[in-house]
XYZ file of C-alpha atoms in Angstrom:
776
model
C -25.985 -13.694 12.643
C -26.245 -15.183 9.130
C -23.374 -13.010 7.943
C -21.281 -14.005 10.937
C -22.038 -17.681 10.244
C -20.871 -17.294 6.666
C -17.660 -15.605 7.810
C -16.957 -18.410 10.293
C -17.659 -21.033 7.620
C -15.269 -19.350 5.191
C -12.567 -19.058 7.847
C -13.003 -22.713 8.827
C -12.783 -23.817 5.189
C -9.668 -21.691 4.716
C -8.107 -23.160 7.872
C -8.808 -26.701 6.614
C -7.296 -25.809 3.252
C -4.153 -24.408 4.847
C -3.771 -27.441 7.138
C -4.103 -29.804 4.166
C -1.618 -27.700 2.186
C 0.897 -27.808 5.058
C 0.505 -31.578 5.432
C 0.879 -32.085 1.659
C 4.014 -29.929 1.674
C 5.470 -32.070 4.468
C 4.879 -35.237 2.415
C 6.522 -33.619 -0.623
C 9.566 -32.541 1.405
C 10.014 -36.050 2.864
C 9.800 -37.580 -0.600
C 12.331 -35.069 -1.966
C 14.670 -35.958 0.889
C 14.339 -39.653 0.045
C 15.241 -39.047 -3.605
C 18.168 -36.791 -2.602
C 19.529 -39.474 -0.265
C 19.110 -42.167 -2.937
C 20.747 -40.317 -5.852
C 22.777 -37.583 -4.117
C 21.051 -34.828 -6.115
C 19.914 -31.308 -5.268
C 16.405 -30.486 -3.968
C 15.391 -29.026 -7.350
C 16.598 -32.125 -9.200
C 14.758 -34.360 -6.716
C 11.523 -32.426 -7.275
C 11.955 -32.641 -11.036
C 12.560 -36.390 -10.807
C 9.350 -36.843 -8.821
C 7.391 -34.820 -11.381
C 8.809 -36.831 -14.298
C 7.953 -40.113 -12.537
C 4.423 -38.924 -11.812
C 3.914 -37.775 -15.392
C 5.262 -41.015 -16.869
C 3.004 -43.129 -14.636
C -0.004 -40.797 -15.072
C -0.103 -40.122 -11.345
C -0.431 -36.938 -9.322
C 2.673 -35.556 -7.647
C 1.255 -36.405 -4.203
C 0.617 -40.013 -5.283
C 4.200 -40.296 -6.494
C 5.461 -38.903 -3.179
C 3.518 -41.514 -1.187
C 4.771 -44.326 -3.433
C 8.362 -43.050 -3.131
C 8.141 -42.962 0.667
C 6.592 -46.417 0.780
C 9.248 -47.989 -1.446
C 12.220 -47.014 0.732
C 14.040 -50.204 1.711
C 17.739 -50.640 2.504
C 19.669 -53.139 0.358
C 20.562 -56.470 1.995
C 23.884 -56.589 3.816
C 26.742 -57.987 1.725
C 26.879 -58.342 -2.016
C 24.875 -56.597 -4.657
C 21.338 -55.502 -3.767
C 18.715 -58.080 -4.598
C 15.027 -57.347 -4.929
C 13.112 -58.512 -1.861
C 9.496 -59.596 -1.613
C 8.652 -56.043 -0.563
C 10.409 -54.612 -3.587
C 8.605 -57.095 -5.805
C 5.274 -55.857 -4.507
C 6.237 -52.191 -4.861
C 7.602 -52.673 -8.381
C 4.641 -54.756 -9.491
C 3.690 -53.233 -12.885
C 0.247 -51.706 -13.027
C -1.587 -50.575 -16.150
C -2.192 -46.820 -16.321
C -5.459 -46.043 -14.516
C -8.390 -44.572 -16.379
C -9.414 -40.957 -15.851
C -11.970 -41.775 -13.136
C -9.487 -44.059 -11.374
C -6.797 -41.362 -11.487
C -9.180 -38.847 -9.911
C -10.136 -41.327 -7.155
C -6.479 -42.111 -6.391
C -5.725 -38.399 -6.307
C -8.475 -37.886 -3.736
C -7.114 -40.778 -1.698
C -3.590 -39.334 -1.812
C -4.860 -35.980 -0.531
C -6.860 -37.669 2.225
C -3.803 -39.642 3.384
C -2.006 -36.461 4.470
C -4.394 -36.231 7.447
C -3.845 -39.841 8.525
C -1.809 -40.273 11.702
C -2.451 -43.856 12.853
C -3.241 -47.206 11.293
C -6.775 -46.898 12.688
C -7.174 -43.551 10.893
C -5.839 -45.222 7.743
C -8.512 -47.933 7.910
C -11.294 -45.353 8.237
C -9.830 -43.265 5.404
C -9.623 -46.292 3.095
C -13.214 -47.307 3.810
C -14.465 -43.775 3.102
C -12.602 -43.617 -0.230
C -12.984 -47.238 -1.420
C -16.664 -47.608 -0.572
C -17.930 -45.546 -3.549
C -15.098 -46.662 -5.868
C -15.100 -50.458 -5.450
C -18.065 -51.073 -3.137
C -15.967 -51.777 -0.032
C -17.983 -52.459 3.142
C -15.125 -53.063 5.613
C -11.348 -52.670 5.847
C -8.954 -54.638 8.077
C -5.217 -53.955 8.382
C -2.928 -56.680 9.758
C 0.764 -56.451 10.678
C 3.006 -59.502 10.806
C 4.306 -60.404 14.276
C 7.835 -61.723 14.897
C 6.272 -65.028 15.884
C 4.845 -65.328 12.372
C 1.248 -64.523 13.272
C -0.782 -61.416 12.556
C -2.001 -58.530 14.700
C -4.967 -56.333 13.774
C -3.665 -52.746 13.837
C -6.629 -50.993 12.209
C -10.200 -51.712 11.147
C -13.314 -49.923 9.890
C -16.760 -51.304 9.128
C -16.079 -54.211 11.518
C -17.792 -54.312 14.915
C -15.642 -54.315 18.053
C -16.618 -57.863 19.046
C -15.394 -59.324 15.771
C -12.275 -57.121 15.901
C -11.400 -58.490 19.358
C -11.980 -62.065 18.201
C -9.616 -61.589 15.261
C -7.156 -59.164 16.935
C -4.476 -61.883 16.948
C -4.142 -64.547 14.216
C -1.698 -67.400 14.885
C 0.715 -68.518 12.144
C -1.596 -71.183 10.745
C -2.051 -72.483 7.233
C -5.189 -71.357 5.420
C -5.062 -67.677 6.384
C -5.501 -65.559 3.254
C -3.685 -62.524 4.700
C -0.655 -64.654 5.646
C -0.736 -66.298 2.221
C -0.693 -62.872 0.533
C 2.252 -61.743 2.666
C 4.214 -64.916 2.033
C 3.729 -64.752 -1.744
C 3.995 -60.983 -2.032
C 0.878 -61.043 -4.228
C -2.738 -60.075 -3.751
C -5.300 -62.738 -2.964
C -8.781 -62.320 -4.452
C -11.499 -64.284 -2.634
C -14.651 -63.960 -4.739
C -16.715 -67.054 -3.859
C -17.280 -67.857 -0.154
C -18.247 -71.460 -0.922
C -15.081 -72.182 -2.909
C -12.789 -70.006 -0.780
C -13.908 -71.601 2.498
C -12.451 -74.911 1.325
C -8.996 -73.320 1.091
C -9.011 -70.519 3.652
C -10.334 -69.794 7.123
C -12.675 -66.900 6.413
C -13.097 -63.979 8.784
C -16.682 -63.247 9.734
C -19.657 -64.394 11.772
C -20.996 -66.097 9.743
C -18.199 -66.363 7.146
C -20.662 -65.514 4.349
C -21.122 -62.081 5.907
C -18.857 -60.790 3.132
C -19.298 -62.236 -0.325
C -15.923 -61.156 -1.686
C -12.593 -60.151 -0.199
C -9.228 -58.868 -1.373
C -6.024 -59.233 0.659
C -3.342 -56.812 -0.539
C 0.288 -57.010 0.693
C 1.961 -53.672 1.491
C 5.720 -53.307 1.804
C 6.715 -50.882 4.547
C 10.386 -51.797 4.694
C 12.755 -54.433 3.468
C 10.037 -57.089 3.739
C 6.292 -57.110 3.297
C 4.875 -56.862 6.802
C 1.364 -55.425 6.334
C -1.723 -56.824 4.628
C -4.804 -54.740 3.879
C -8.093 -56.571 3.611
C -10.979 -55.047 1.607
C -14.256 -56.850 2.318
C -17.471 -56.517 0.299
C -20.939 -57.858 1.044
C -21.433 -58.244 -2.684
C -20.511 -61.721 -3.941
C -18.733 -61.964 -7.269
C -15.412 -61.231 -8.912
C -13.574 -57.937 -8.689
C -13.510 -56.198 -12.051
C -10.173 -55.502 -13.709
C -10.588 -51.803 -12.948
C -11.369 -52.538 -9.300
C -8.288 -54.739 -8.985
C -6.059 -52.076 -10.517
C -7.561 -49.456 -8.243
C -7.056 -51.553 -5.086
C -3.448 -52.427 -5.983
C -2.670 -48.762 -6.608
C -4.354 -47.770 -3.317
C -2.257 -50.357 -1.455
C 0.911 -48.886 -2.937
C -0.148 -45.420 -1.760
C -0.721 -46.739 1.774
C 2.898 -47.883 2.094
C 4.021 -44.265 2.506
C 1.765 -43.377 5.465
C 2.400 -46.739 7.146
C 6.118 -46.161 6.878
C 5.761 -42.544 8.066
C 3.954 -43.234 11.331
C 5.402 -46.689 11.798
C 3.921 -50.123 12.159
C 4.382 -51.570 15.635
C 6.576 -54.650 15.263
C 7.635 -55.412 18.801
C 8.852 -58.890 19.573
C 6.374 -58.902 22.420
C 5.852 -61.934 24.566
C 3.392 -63.762 22.355
C 5.592 -66.833 22.078
C 6.238 -66.933 25.831
C 2.651 -66.150 26.881
C 1.649 -69.817 27.066
C 4.641 -70.680 29.252
C 3.948 -67.730 31.534
C 0.274 -68.688 31.739
C 1.309 -72.218 32.769
C 3.419 -70.769 35.599
C 0.622 -68.394 36.658
C -1.844 -71.301 36.824
C 0.294 -72.936 39.521
C 0.957 -69.858 41.693
C -1.448 -68.502 44.344
C -0.726 -64.886 43.400
C -2.396 -61.992 41.621
C -0.326 -61.288 38.504
C -0.643 -60.406 34.817
C 1.664 -60.460 31.814
C 1.371 -57.245 29.775
C 2.493 -56.199 26.295
C 2.623 -52.479 25.448
C 0.272 -50.892 22.934
C 1.886 -47.898 21.290
C 0.371 -44.949 19.437
C 1.467 -43.277 16.240
C 4.208 -41.319 18.032
C 5.622 -44.492 19.603
C 4.434 -43.677 23.109
C 2.763 -46.352 25.220
C -0.998 -45.709 25.340
C -2.055 -48.904 27.116
C -1.084 -52.539 27.804
C -2.775 -55.754 26.709
C -3.116 -58.673 29.120
C -1.431 -61.749 27.588
C -1.457 -64.040 30.646
C -3.214 -63.820 33.997
C -3.117 -65.670 37.302
C -6.322 -67.176 38.650
C -6.191 -64.990 41.770
C -6.308 -61.743 39.796
C -9.496 -59.671 39.610
C -10.157 -56.254 38.111
C -12.206 -53.299 39.275
C -15.418 -54.786 37.853
C -15.233 -58.243 39.409
C -13.870 -60.075 36.366
C -11.244 -62.611 37.354
C -8.745 -65.085 35.959
C -8.860 -65.828 32.248
C -11.793 -63.473 31.740
C -9.142 -60.747 31.608
C -7.132 -62.267 28.735
C -6.903 -59.960 25.729
C -8.337 -56.960 27.591
C -6.585 -53.628 28.043
C -4.971 -52.690 31.347
C -6.888 -49.397 31.582
C -10.064 -51.228 30.577
C -9.716 -53.416 33.671
C -8.386 -50.716 36.026
C -9.590 -47.344 34.627
C -8.159 -45.353 37.531
C -4.696 -46.796 36.924
C -3.620 -43.949 34.625
C -3.715 -41.538 37.611
C -1.813 -43.840 39.992
C 1.955 -44.253 40.528
C 1.699 -47.837 39.261
C 1.214 -46.574 35.686
C 4.392 -44.506 35.810
C 6.151 -47.463 37.391
C 5.136 -49.633 34.432
C 6.489 -47.070 31.970
C 9.785 -46.776 33.867
C 10.216 -50.548 34.131
C 9.517 -50.907 30.408
C 12.057 -48.215 29.539
C 14.825 -49.675 31.726
C 15.921 -52.883 33.383
C 15.212 -51.925 36.994
C 12.005 -53.381 38.506
C 9.494 -51.103 40.175
C 7.957 -51.683 43.599
C 5.166 -49.410 44.763
C 4.309 -48.043 48.142
C 1.377 -49.825 49.802
C -1.941 -48.544 48.499
C -5.617 -49.265 49.120
C -7.872 -50.643 46.399
C -11.538 -51.504 46.296
C -11.962 -55.024 44.940
C -15.032 -57.078 44.078
C -14.587 -60.612 45.436
C -17.423 -63.143 45.097
C -19.784 -60.258 44.385
C -18.791 -58.376 47.547
C -16.823 -55.113 47.415
C -14.028 -54.829 49.973
C -11.120 -52.478 50.589
C -7.678 -54.081 50.805
C -4.081 -52.882 50.930
C -1.624 -54.030 48.279
C 1.946 -53.572 47.148
C 2.573 -53.847 43.397
C 5.777 -55.012 41.726
C 6.618 -54.568 38.052
C 9.448 -56.398 36.288
C 10.377 -56.515 32.636
C 10.128 -59.817 30.743
C 11.499 -59.457 27.233
C 9.475 -56.640 25.702
C 6.610 -57.142 28.124
C 5.957 -56.643 31.822
C 5.009 -58.927 34.689
C 2.881 -57.083 37.237
C 2.114 -58.778 40.541
C 0.166 -57.641 43.604
C 0.831 -58.659 47.221
C -2.009 -58.241 49.683
C -1.112 -57.135 53.234
C -2.819 -58.305 56.405
C -4.153 -56.021 59.164
C -0.885 -55.749 61.138
C 1.053 -54.867 58.008
C -1.495 -52.192 57.195
C -1.290 -50.694 60.670
C 2.490 -50.497 60.495
C 2.334 -49.032 57.039
C -0.178 -46.412 58.139
C 2.188 -45.332 60.916
C 5.023 -45.100 58.391
C 2.788 -43.100 56.056
C 1.846 -40.649 58.826
C 5.522 -40.067 59.663
C 6.450 -39.643 55.990
C 3.568 -37.334 55.131
C 4.017 -35.264 58.297
C 7.806 -35.274 57.887
C 8.181 -36.323 61.512
C 9.495 -39.337 63.406
C 8.978 -40.728 66.892
C 11.725 -41.020 69.507
C 12.030 -42.458 73.022
C 14.839 -42.086 75.581
C 15.519 -44.058 78.786
C 16.545 -41.339 81.248
C 18.134 -43.889 83.619
C 20.425 -45.671 81.166
C 20.668 -42.881 78.577
C 19.701 -45.245 75.751
C 17.343 -44.126 72.997
C 15.249 -45.521 70.191
C 14.373 -43.626 67.012
C 12.193 -44.350 64.010
C 13.867 -44.313 60.621
C 12.221 -40.982 59.795
C 14.132 -39.227 62.599
C 17.450 -40.337 61.104
C 16.276 -39.028 57.731
C 15.237 -35.673 59.215
C 18.536 -35.177 61.068
C 20.631 -36.602 58.213
C 22.237 -39.054 60.622
C 23.477 -42.509 59.740
C 21.302 -45.090 61.504
C 24.432 -47.181 62.205
C 25.589 -44.489 64.667
C 22.450 -44.915 66.765
C 20.310 -42.230 68.438
C 21.708 -39.091 70.066
C 21.212 -39.117 73.885
C 18.543 -36.659 74.969
C 20.961 -34.584 77.082
C 23.257 -34.200 74.040
C 20.474 -33.188 71.650
C 21.223 -29.426 71.999
C 24.720 -30.036 70.563
C 23.318 -30.631 67.074
C 21.511 -27.257 67.017
C 23.051 -24.076 65.592
C 24.812 -22.001 68.301
C 22.058 -19.377 68.495
C 19.410 -21.998 69.402
C 21.486 -24.046 71.883
C 20.525 -22.125 75.098
C 16.735 -22.389 74.567
C 16.897 -26.075 73.583
C 19.249 -26.950 76.486
C 16.965 -25.227 78.970
C 13.867 -27.072 77.692
C 15.657 -30.474 77.705
C 16.978 -29.821 81.246
C 13.494 -29.029 82.568
C 12.153 -32.179 80.856
C 14.839 -34.441 82.374
C 14.915 -32.938 85.877
C 11.346 -31.803 86.473
C 9.386 -33.830 83.910
C 8.070 -30.626 82.301
C 6.821 -31.190 78.691
C 8.636 -29.294 75.965
C 7.756 -27.970 72.523
C 10.803 -26.157 71.176
C 11.757 -25.030 67.645
C 15.436 -25.171 66.724
C 17.672 -25.170 63.663
C 20.353 -27.548 62.454
C 22.995 -26.947 59.814
C 22.511 -28.756 56.482
C 24.201 -28.762 53.118
C 21.543 -26.478 51.604
C 21.401 -24.107 54.599
C 19.770 -24.279 58.007
C 16.778 -26.584 58.441
C 13.996 -25.663 60.855
C 13.029 -28.488 63.241
C 10.726 -28.925 66.194
C 10.981 -31.303 69.136
C 7.892 -32.208 71.176
C 8.369 -34.529 74.148
C 6.925 -35.470 77.524
C 8.273 -37.463 80.471
C 7.027 -40.671 82.126
C 7.655 -40.742 85.902
C 8.016 -43.679 88.296
C 5.996 -44.170 91.487
C 8.081 -41.545 93.291
C 7.546 -38.931 90.561
C 11.064 -39.134 89.155
C 11.232 -38.901 85.317
C 12.516 -42.225 83.969
C 11.550 -42.067 80.290
C 10.843 -39.434 77.684
C 9.005 -39.924 74.428
C 7.852 -37.602 71.663
C 8.642 -36.711 68.080
C 10.979 -34.588 65.994
C 9.465 -32.789 62.997
C 10.955 -30.972 60.031
C 9.023 -27.689 59.702
C 11.318 -26.065 57.133
C 8.562 -25.887 54.519
C 6.123 -24.234 56.921
C 8.762 -21.789 58.121
C 9.727 -20.911 54.559
C 6.083 -20.360 53.741
C 5.667 -18.071 56.759
C 8.719 -16.024 55.791
C 7.542 -15.845 52.176
C 4.100 -14.722 53.339
C 5.585 -11.938 55.451
C 7.751 -10.827 52.522
C 4.753 -10.976 50.208
C 2.645 -8.874 52.571
C 5.378 -6.262 52.757
C 5.717 -6.220 48.989
C 1.943 -5.881 48.592
C 1.842 -2.937 50.985
C 4.698 -1.285 49.118
C 3.078 -1.926 45.747
C -0.267 -0.665 47.030
C 1.379 2.576 48.101
C 3.042 2.949 44.708
C -0.246 2.314 42.901
C -2.131 4.786 45.085
C 0.527 7.413 44.464
C 0.410 6.730 40.724
C -3.381 6.975 40.747
C -3.272 10.283 42.582
C -0.724 11.754 40.176
C -2.507 10.378 37.113
C -5.885 11.603 38.360
C -4.572 15.115 39.001
C -2.843 15.131 35.633
C -6.023 13.956 33.939
C -8.085 16.652 35.665
C -5.597 19.264 34.491
C -5.531 17.964 30.927
C -9.236 17.165 30.642
C -11.290 19.791 32.530
C -14.944 18.834 32.755
C -17.503 21.654 32.370
C -20.221 21.741 35.002
C -22.851 23.219 32.667
C -23.919 22.349 29.115
C -21.706 23.860 26.416
C -23.095 25.699 23.360
C -21.049 25.253 20.199
C -22.117 26.334 16.686
C -25.761 26.466 17.780
C -25.651 23.007 19.367
C -26.161 22.131 23.019
C -23.486 19.720 24.233
C -23.808 17.827 27.533
C -20.567 16.172 28.632
C -20.055 13.346 31.125
C -16.851 11.645 32.216
C -16.980 8.947 34.892
C -13.818 7.060 35.925
C -13.844 3.317 36.490
C -15.290 1.935 39.711
C -12.639 -0.789 40.164
C -8.854 -0.863 40.114
C -6.290 1.666 41.173
C -5.337 2.990 37.721
C -6.787 5.923 35.808
C -8.035 5.161 32.331
C -7.414 6.756 28.962
C -10.947 7.857 27.945
C -11.103 11.480 26.756
C -13.144 13.999 24.814
C -12.796 17.332 23.072
C -15.547 19.764 22.040
C -14.386 23.097 20.585
C -15.508 25.720 18.106
C -13.151 26.116 15.140
C -12.025 29.502 13.755
C -14.431 29.225 10.797
C -17.432 28.761 13.088
C -17.655 24.978 12.735
C -17.689 22.698 15.792
C -15.257 19.841 16.366
C -16.246 16.887 18.518
C -13.779 14.167 19.498
C -14.197 11.085 21.731
C -11.294 8.670 22.203
C -10.193 5.698 24.264
C -6.546 4.795 24.824
C -5.843 1.144 25.652
C -4.587 0.545 29.184
C -4.582 2.519 32.412
C -2.214 4.595 34.483
C 0.378 7.188 33.611
C 1.105 5.784 30.153
C -2.574 5.949 29.208
C -2.909 9.535 30.491
C 0.213 10.565 28.590
C -1.078 8.979 25.361
C -4.475 10.624 25.917
C -2.916 14.057 26.260
C -0.775 13.517 23.168
C -3.739 12.476 21.015
C -6.151 15.107 22.400
C -4.013 18.160 21.774
C -2.562 16.867 18.517
C -5.997 16.062 17.074
C -7.326 19.553 17.865
C -4.221 21.195 16.481
C -4.349 19.233 13.220
C -8.009 20.073 12.518
C -7.587 23.736 13.517
C -4.677 24.056 11.086
C -6.814 22.740 8.211
C -6.192 19.009 8.184
C -9.048 16.769 7.026
C -10.539 14.292 9.454
C -9.036 11.289 7.637
C -5.702 13.042 7.331
C -5.711 13.751 11.053
C -6.442 10.098 11.820
C -3.608 8.908 9.573
C -1.125 11.295 11.262
C -2.363 10.330 14.721
C -1.825 6.661 13.793
C 1.789 7.420 12.787
C 2.293 9.427 15.966
C 1.059 6.558 18.148
C 3.228 4.014 16.306
C 6.330 6.082 17.082
C 5.422 6.918 20.663
C 7.315 5.545 23.659
C 4.902 2.595 23.733
C 5.110 1.105 20.209
C 2.455 -1.483 21.107
C -0.108 1.062 22.340
C -3.434 1.397 20.563
C -6.410 3.729 20.739
C -9.882 4.152 19.248
C -11.190 7.536 18.132
C -14.163 9.250 16.500
C -13.831 12.728 14.920
C -16.905 14.761 13.899
C -17.061 18.253 12.312
C -20.344 20.116 12.250
C -21.110 23.091 9.989
C -23.998 25.248 11.364
C -24.580 26.862 7.971
C -25.568 23.610 6.267
C -26.177 21.474 9.388
C -23.798 18.997 7.747
C -21.967 16.596 10.056
C -18.859 14.965 8.579
C -17.264 12.252 10.690
C -14.560 9.579 10.618
C -13.561 6.869 13.049
C -10.666 4.595 13.993
C -12.059 1.361 15.442
C -14.611 3.233 17.595
C -18.296 2.371 18.267
C -20.657 4.299 15.920
C -22.537 7.447 17.048
C -26.197 7.034 17.998
C -28.693 9.342 16.248
C -32.138 9.965 17.771
C -34.671 11.512 15.416
C -38.427 11.625 15.723
C -38.492 9.249 18.687
C -36.472 6.584 16.859
C -32.841 5.617 17.480
C -30.379 4.338 14.904
C -26.611 4.010 14.655
C -24.786 5.830 11.885
C -23.156 3.468 9.415
C -19.443 3.405 10.183
C -16.986 4.408 7.454
C -13.814 2.371 7.012
C -11.213 2.837 9.760
C -8.903 0.633 11.843
C -7.873 1.492 15.403
C -4.828 3.738 15.843
C -1.479 2.026 16.319
C -2.496 -1.259 14.689
C -1.111 -0.847 11.149
C 1.614 1.031 9.282
C -0.667 1.637 6.291
C -4.210 2.218 7.557
C -7.115 3.402 5.412
C -9.645 5.866 6.740
C -12.844 7.179 5.109
C -15.391 9.887 5.945
C -19.163 9.699 6.271
C -21.740 12.497 6.190
C -24.992 13.098 8.038
C -27.320 16.122 7.881
C -28.835 17.088 11.235
C -32.347 18.543 11.615
C -33.958 20.501 14.466
C -34.702 18.195 17.399
C -32.004 15.698 16.492
C -29.826 14.245 19.230
C -26.409 12.676 18.580
C -24.573 10.629 21.221
C -20.788 10.046 21.020
C -19.436 7.676 23.665
C -16.634 5.279 24.663
C -17.067 1.524 24.941
C -17.368 1.645 28.739
C -20.980 2.775 28.239
C -22.003 -0.373 26.339
C -19.588 -3.142 27.299
C -20.185 -5.571 30.140
C -18.088 -8.624 31.088
C -19.231 -11.861 29.439
C -21.580 -10.063 27.049
C -21.242 -9.173 23.366
C -20.994 -5.503 22.417
C -24.040 -5.911 20.150
C -26.180 -6.519 23.233
C -24.758 -3.349 24.794
C -25.522 -1.314 21.683
C -29.122 -2.553 21.734
C -29.406 -1.560 25.387
C -28.049 1.944 24.650
C -30.562 2.479 21.796
C -33.452 1.559 24.106
C -32.186 3.681 27.017
C -31.732 6.766 24.809
C -35.481 7.028 24.101
C -36.908 10.492 24.862
C -37.794 10.923 28.581
C -41.218 11.959 29.774
C -42.032 15.552 30.775
C -40.569 16.645 34.075
C -38.000 13.856 34.140
C -34.235 14.183 34.567
C -31.998 15.557 31.833
C -31.485 13.179 28.893
C -27.822 12.475 29.628
C -28.418 12.032 33.350
C -31.265 9.623 32.619
C -29.149 7.738 30.085
C -26.286 7.210 32.524
C -28.663 6.180 35.297
C -30.155 3.457 33.114
C -26.918 2.050 31.707
C -24.136 2.293 34.266
C -23.412 -0.638 36.558
C -22.807 0.263 40.217
C -19.533 -1.677 40.325
C -16.930 -3.195 38.039
C -17.454 -0.934 35.024
C -14.786 0.692 32.866
C -14.224 4.420 32.268
C -17.130 6.160 30.525
C -16.985 9.331 28.408
C -20.123 10.689 26.659
C -20.899 13.713 24.458
C -24.683 14.291 24.165
C -25.176 16.719 21.230
C -28.629 18.225 20.680
C -29.972 20.419 17.854
C -32.540 22.811 19.380
C -36.058 22.393 18.039
C -36.343 26.125 17.409
C -33.230 26.208 15.253
C -33.964 27.918 11.950
C -33.992 26.016 8.686
């Protein structure tokens, strides 16, 4: 277990290293592309330019790539390019960092390759800046089109404070806004003095003794400010300032890569909308989208809310301001309303939902009500309103829902006047324009296909004349083929028993009929396939019996007693590829082979026969065990199934020296029982056959003594579903213990203890015993 843990740890570390290398390569390629686009040079020249810049500035190549990506800004339209505030920040000269600072910036540059969102960036900065400059919190603000700020990432700041400062209006005395306007960092190092000039973030404001607000250019203008907050009061050292300015420059690249959300939003119009909502007796909210790193909408924020609006938890009115849509209605992500919001935001068409039921908490009491929601776009936001239906509306809607879900519609006919009345669903089922009106009952058979007209006409005639109820299937022609319908109707008679009215429904049963036909076809196909599989099993079983005859008595080879067992699988219709071979070689040695071909059926039997006879022939003609395995591997690679694989164990026993030489190809190790103890032979090197063009096989040696017992087997003896093979090997070692006197034969006892009654795989076992009276 310890060795396995170490292997997993090494693999995990290697996977992390490869992921970081791939991410770093992506950053390098983007930076090369930026230099190529700027100077029109080749990829090699762009890489060389980046290296020269990094060397001149005493930066790592990855740092230079981030700075290059962050400094991309198009020149202003018209006239010669002029440096903007963003360019001024990016080109701000910095003294070369010291050796420790260079190492810290290099670590930060490598960490930035795993950053995907502004929230991830805040956490990354806090992790890296905390030991370097004593940072205790990081806040990242993006400038809004209205001139205010929006918190797009934070770390070290509790959620309550983050919500309080999630939006900052464009007021004077905000250090982050001041830094963005000037394009220069602002260093706040004395809360008492700074509070007279700025509105300090914190509760209380002295929570942080010193702060730095660093502008970051992510485009043509400086739109992002990074705040580094320390509990320690006092000035930032010169080294700390240089380090923070360099870190801010590095952050421009990631911010530009995954984008800073700069939607116009509805912030400026929120107050006006709230004023309108305050005067309307409706349930409505004004939403702005919240996008993730990929630009997809992850949630909406409530910017304005009507007094009559309540969420799933009983909060109402202005209590919902600033909250997330899914925070107020958690089940909304699984409802059509969410998709309607996304569609309305992507286009100009409003969305109106079907009526739906919702459990609401009103005045502390939970009640179920039916609503219809409407979503309309307002600028870059959405106005969502809910209309509550009364009981009669709900009843009518339920009837409409039943007809829609059952794909049926009601119909009535006056048998005296011939007039009819249909629900809208009947027109939809028949594909008839509602302006044409209903089809008279006596003319209903005319719309059926010719083959179904007689049966439908007879049923309608009996309904009209005798008042006999009808339930008749029929078909109508449609653009995509015939549609299967069903009409169910009954008559209402007057006092004299004469039918005067008929009512019922027409249902589209095409889906059910198609399912019935598909089921019949599937049953026929299953019966056919079952016959084919049974025939294949019979042929494969007979072929396997012919190729792999099983002796009924123990076999004696080279002075060894060999008991052989082969048991096919107890589930499935296919024959497996387990096989064995036990022969005496011309020089008096014994050859034992146990193999397992992957798969079942004819292909597995064919591969088994190929390997069995070829392996015996190779060893008989003088090939070594490892040489035979290598040739068998080549043979399997060039067989008719190039993806087939097999496991194999070869063992050669010399009776003169009692020396057992064996080799294996991905097979479980033999089990040796000696002196009442069981142990597995240590496996020599060997990969399964058919897995590699250049495999490596080795031999191992074991000397047998009188009374020894060696068990060769396939994995069906030790494997069980949902269990590791190590547990199966332990179970085999325990079950192979010597039986008591008068008990069953060792192999019979072994199989009785290990084999499952059902669901097991094929099992093949060679039980080799050295007689106790064998001479030394």
